[in-house]
Amino acid sequence: MKPETLVMLTLIAAVLQVVIQFLGVAKAFMEWLSVKEKAKGSNRGTRSKPKKKKPR
């Protein structure tokens, strides 16, 4: 193979790898946002519970 062809294939492989990594980061960010939104929603465990009155 010619050296120019090898350089071109290497560049294409590097660009594809960067694109795939960027997509992975974007997916992780979207999952993190959705988890954060779910935690912000109606979470029964974090709400303050009314205190029970002690029987006399």
mmCIF file of N, CA and C in Angstrom:
data_model
loop_
_atom_site.group_PDB
_atom_site.id
_atom_site.type_symbol
_atom_site.label_atom_id
_atom_site.label_comp_id
_atom_site.label_asym_id
_atom_site.label_seq_id
_atom_site.Cartn_x
_atom_site.Cartn_y
_atom_site.Cartn_z
ATOM 1 N N MET A 1 0.836 -1.194 0.000
ATOM 2 C CA MET A 1 0.000 0.000 0.000
ATOM 3 C C MET A 1 0.872 1.247 0.000
ATOM 4 N N LYS A 2 0.335 2.283 -0.571
ATOM 5 C CA LYS A 2 1.071 3.550 -0.590
ATOM 6 C C LYS A 2 0.992 4.200 0.798
ATOM 7 N N PRO A 3 2.012 4.956 1.149
ATOM 8 C CA PRO A 3 1.999 5.641 2.459
ATOM 9 C C PRO A 3 0.832 6.626 2.587
ATOM 10 N N GLU A 4 0.448 7.256 1.465
ATOM 11 C CA GLU A 4 -0.666 8.211 1.525
ATOM 12 C C GLU A 4 -1.969 7.502 1.891
ATOM 13 N N THR A 5 -2.142 6.299 1.375
ATOM 14 C CA THR A 5 -3.352 5.530 1.680
ATOM 15 C C THR A 5 -3.391 5.149 3.153
ATOM 16 N N LEU A 6 -2.242 4.737 3.678
ATOM 17 C CA LEU A 6 -2.187 4.375 5.099
ATOM 18 C C LEU A 6 -2.486 5.574 5.993
ATOM 19 N N VAL A 7 -1.944 6.735 5.623
ATOM 20 C CA VAL A 7 -2.186 7.950 6.412
ATOM 21 C C VAL A 7 -3.669 8.309 6.356
ATOM 22 N N MET A 8 -4.262 8.192 5.179
ATOM 23 C CA MET A 8 -5.681 8.523 5.035
ATOM 24 C C MET A 8 -6.555 7.562 5.857
ATOM 25 N N LEU A 9 -6.270 6.266 5.798
ATOM 26 C CA LEU A 9 -7.036 5.300 6.581
ATOM 27 C C LEU A 9 -6.867 5.530 8.081
ATOM 28 N N THR A 10 -5.672 5.896 8.502
ATOM 29 C CA THR A 10 -5.419 6.191 9.910
ATOM 30 C C THR A 10 -6.213 7.405 10.366
ATOM 31 N N LEU A 11 -6.245 8.428 9.522
ATOM 32 C CA LEU A 11 -7.010 9.632 9.868
ATOM 33 C C LEU A 11 -8.505 9.326 9.962
ATOM 34 N N ILE A 12 -9.014 8.536 9.016
ATOM 35 C CA ILE A 12 -10.433 8.177 9.044
ATOM 36 C C ILE A 12 -10.752 7.383 10.308
ATOM 37 N N ALA A 13 -9.882 6.436 10.671
ATOM 38 C CA ALA A 13 -10.106 5.639 11.875
ATOM 39 C C ALA A 13 -10.085 6.520 13.125
ATOM 40 N N ALA A 14 -9.176 7.484 13.178
ATOM 41 C CA ALA A 14 -9.087 8.372 14.335
ATOM 42 C C ALA A 14 -10.334 9.239 14.459
ATOM 43 N N VAL A 15 -10.811 9.759 13.332
ATOM 44 C CA VAL A 15 -12.009 10.606 13.358
ATOM 45 C C VAL A 15 -13.225 9.791 13.791
ATOM 46 N N LEU A 16 -13.354 8.572 13.276
ATOM 47 C CA LEU A 16 -14.481 7.725 13.666
ATOM 48 C C LEU A 16 -14.428 7.392 15.159
ATOM 49 N N GLN A 17 -13.243 7.149 15.669
ATOM 50 C CA GLN A 17 -13.110 6.838 17.090
ATOM 51 C C GLN A 17 -13.518 8.028 17.950
ATOM 52 N N VAL A 18 -13.123 9.224 17.538
ATOM 53 C CA VAL A 18 -13.486 10.423 18.292
ATOM 54 C C VAL A 18 -15.003 10.627 18.260
ATOM 55 N N VAL A 19 -15.619 10.404 17.105
ATOM 56 C CA VAL A 19 -17.065 10.559 16.994
ATOM 57 C C VAL A 19 -17.789 9.554 17.892
ATOM 58 N N ILE A 20 -17.346 8.318 17.896
ATOM 59 C CA ILE A 20 -17.984 7.291 18.720
ATOM 60 C C ILE A 20 -17.821 7.609 20.200
ATOM 61 N N GLN A 21 -16.649 8.082 20.597
ATOM 62 C CA GLN A 21 -16.450 8.458 21.996
ATOM 63 C C GLN A 21 -17.345 9.631 22.379
ATOM 64 N N PHE A 22 -17.503 10.601 21.479
ATOM 65 C CA PHE A 22 -18.364 11.743 21.752
ATOM 66 C C PHE A 22 -19.810 11.291 21.930
ATOM 67 N N LEU A 23 -20.250 10.349 21.095
ATOM 68 C CA LEU A 23 -21.615 9.829 21.237
ATOM 69 C C LEU A 23 -21.795 9.115 22.575
ATOM 70 N N GLY A 24 -20.779 8.400 23.021
ATOM 71 C CA GLY A 24 -20.846 7.745 24.325
ATOM 72 C C GLY A 24 -20.939 8.744 25.459
ATOM 73 N N VAL A 25 -20.189 9.823 25.362
ATOM 74 C CA VAL A 25 -20.239 10.868 26.392
ATOM 75 C C VAL A 25 -21.616 11.526 26.394
ATOM 76 N N ALA A 26 -22.163 11.784 25.212
ATOM 77 C CA ALA A 26 -23.488 12.399 25.121
ATOM 78 C C ALA A 26 -24.552 11.482 25.723
ATOM 79 N N LYS A 27 -24.455 10.193 25.467
ATOM 80 C CA LYS A 27 -25.418 9.229 26.020
ATOM 81 C C LYS A 27 -25.326 9.199 27.538
ATOM 82 N N ALA A 28 -24.109 9.174 28.070
ATOM 83 C CA ALA A 28 -23.927 9.167 29.521
ATOM 84 C C ALA A 28 -24.480 10.447 30.144
ATOM 85 N N PHE A 29 -24.289 11.571 29.472
ATOM 86 C CA PHE A 29 -24.793 12.849 29.980
ATOM 87 C C PHE A 29 -26.322 12.849 30.007
ATOM 88 N N MET A 30 -26.946 12.308 28.946
ATOM 89 C CA MET A 30 -28.399 12.252 28.903
ATOM 90 C C MET A 30 -28.942 11.346 30.005
ATOM 91 N N GLU A 31 -28.278 10.208 30.244
ATOM 92 C CA GLU A 31 -28.703 9.310 31.323
ATOM 93 C C GLU A 31 -28.554 9.987 32.676
ATOM 94 N N TRP A 32 -27.468 10.741 32.860
ATOM 95 C CA TRP A 32 -27.242 11.445 34.122
ATOM 96 C C TRP A 32 -28.337 12.486 34.345
ATOM 97 N N LEU A 33 -28.715 13.194 33.275
ATOM 98 C CA LEU A 33 -29.775 14.193 33.408
ATOM 99 C C LEU A 33 -31.101 13.540 33.761
ATOM 100 N N SER A 34 -31.414 12.407 33.143
ATOM 101 C CA SER A 34 -32.693 11.756 33.423
ATOM 102 C C SER A 34 -32.719 11.231 34.858
ATOM 103 N N VAL A 35 -31.611 10.712 35.340
ATOM 104 C CA VAL A 35 -31.557 10.249 36.730
ATOM 105 C C VAL A 35 -31.715 11.427 37.678
ATOM 106 N N LYS A 36 -31.109 12.540 37.339
ATOM 107 C CA LYS A 36 -31.205 13.730 38.183
ATOM 108 C C LYS A 36 -32.647 14.234 38.231
ATOM 109 N N GLU A 37 -33.341 14.207 37.087
ATOM 110 C CA GLU A 37 -34.728 14.655 37.043
ATOM 111 C C GLU A 37 -35.626 13.715 37.845
ATOM 112 N N LYS A 38 -35.383 12.411 37.761
ATOM 113 C CA LYS A 38 -36.197 11.463 38.524
ATOM 114 C C LYS A 38 -36.010 11.685 40.015
ATOM 115 N N ALA A 39 -34.791 11.977 40.439
ATOM 116 C CA ALA A 39 -34.524 12.206 41.861
ATOM 117 C C ALA A 39 -35.211 13.478 42.338
ATOM 118 N N LYS A 40 -35.374 14.442 41.429
ATOM 119 C CA LYS A 40 -35.994 15.701 41.801
ATOM 120 C C LYS A 40 -37.516 15.563 41.912
ATOM 121 N N GLY A 41 -38.082 14.559 41.266
ATOM 122 C CA GLY A 41 -39.535 14.359 41.231
ATOM 123 C C GLY A 41 -40.086 13.916 42.567
ATOM 124 N N SER A 42 -41.243 13.281 42.516
ATOM 125 C CA SER A 42 -41.919 12.887 43.753
ATOM 126 C C SER A 42 -41.225 11.679 44.357
ATOM 127 N N ASN A 43 -40.321 11.955 45.238
ATOM 128 C CA ASN A 43 -39.605 10.894 45.933
ATOM 129 C C ASN A 43 -40.131 10.841 47.356
ATOM 130 N N ARG A 44 -40.838 9.786 47.678
ATOM 131 C CA ARG A 44 -41.494 9.695 48.980
ATOM 132 C C ARG A 44 -40.499 9.646 50.129
ATOM 133 N N GLY A 45 -39.329 9.124 49.881
ATOM 134 C CA GLY A 45 -38.366 8.979 50.963
ATOM 135 C C GLY A 45 -37.769 10.288 51.433
ATOM 136 N N THR A 46 -37.721 11.287 50.550
ATOM 137 C CA THR A 46 -37.070 12.540 50.928
ATOM 138 C C THR A 46 -38.058 13.568 51.474
ATOM 139 N N ARG A 47 -39.358 13.339 51.295
ATOM 140 C CA ARG A 47 -40.325 14.301 51.804
ATOM 141 C C ARG A 47 -40.398 14.228 53.323
ATOM 142 N N SER A 48 -40.707 15.354 53.928
ATOM 143 C CA SER A 48 -40.815 15.356 55.394
ATOM 144 C C SER A 48 -42.128 14.683 55.782
ATOM 145 N N LYS A 49 -42.029 13.766 56.717
ATOM 146 C CA LYS A 49 -43.210 13.020 57.138
ATOM 147 C C LYS A 49 -43.863 13.743 58.311
ATOM 148 N N PRO A 50 -45.184 13.745 58.346
ATOM 149 C CA PRO A 50 -45.844 14.367 59.503
ATOM 150 C C PRO A 50 -45.552 13.560 60.769
ATOM 151 N N LYS A 51 -45.293 14.276 61.847
ATOM 152 C CA LYS A 51 -44.940 13.602 63.091
ATOM 153 C C LYS A 51 -46.207 13.126 63.785
ATOM 154 N N LYS A 52 -46.129 11.908 64.295
ATOM 155 C CA LYS A 52 -47.293 11.337 64.998
ATOM 156 C C LYS A 52 -47.330 11.878 66.412
ATOM 157 N N LYS A 53 -48.567 12.143 66.863
ATOM 158 C CA LYS A 53 -48.728 12.612 68.238
ATOM 159 C C LYS A 53 -48.656 11.428 69.178
ATOM 160 N N LYS A 54 -47.998 11.622 70.320
ATOM 161 C CA LYS A 54 -47.883 10.532 71.295
ATOM 162 C C LYS A 54 -49.207 10.376 72.050
ATOM 163 N N PRO A 55 -49.687 9.155 72.179
ATOM 164 C CA PRO A 55 -50.933 8.951 72.955
ATOM 165 C C PRO A 55 -50.663 9.176 74.440
ATOM 166 N N ARG A 56 -51.652 9.737 75.099
ATOM 167 C CA ARG A 56 -51.465 10.035 76.539
ATOM 168 C C ARG A 56 -51.903 8.912 77.400
#
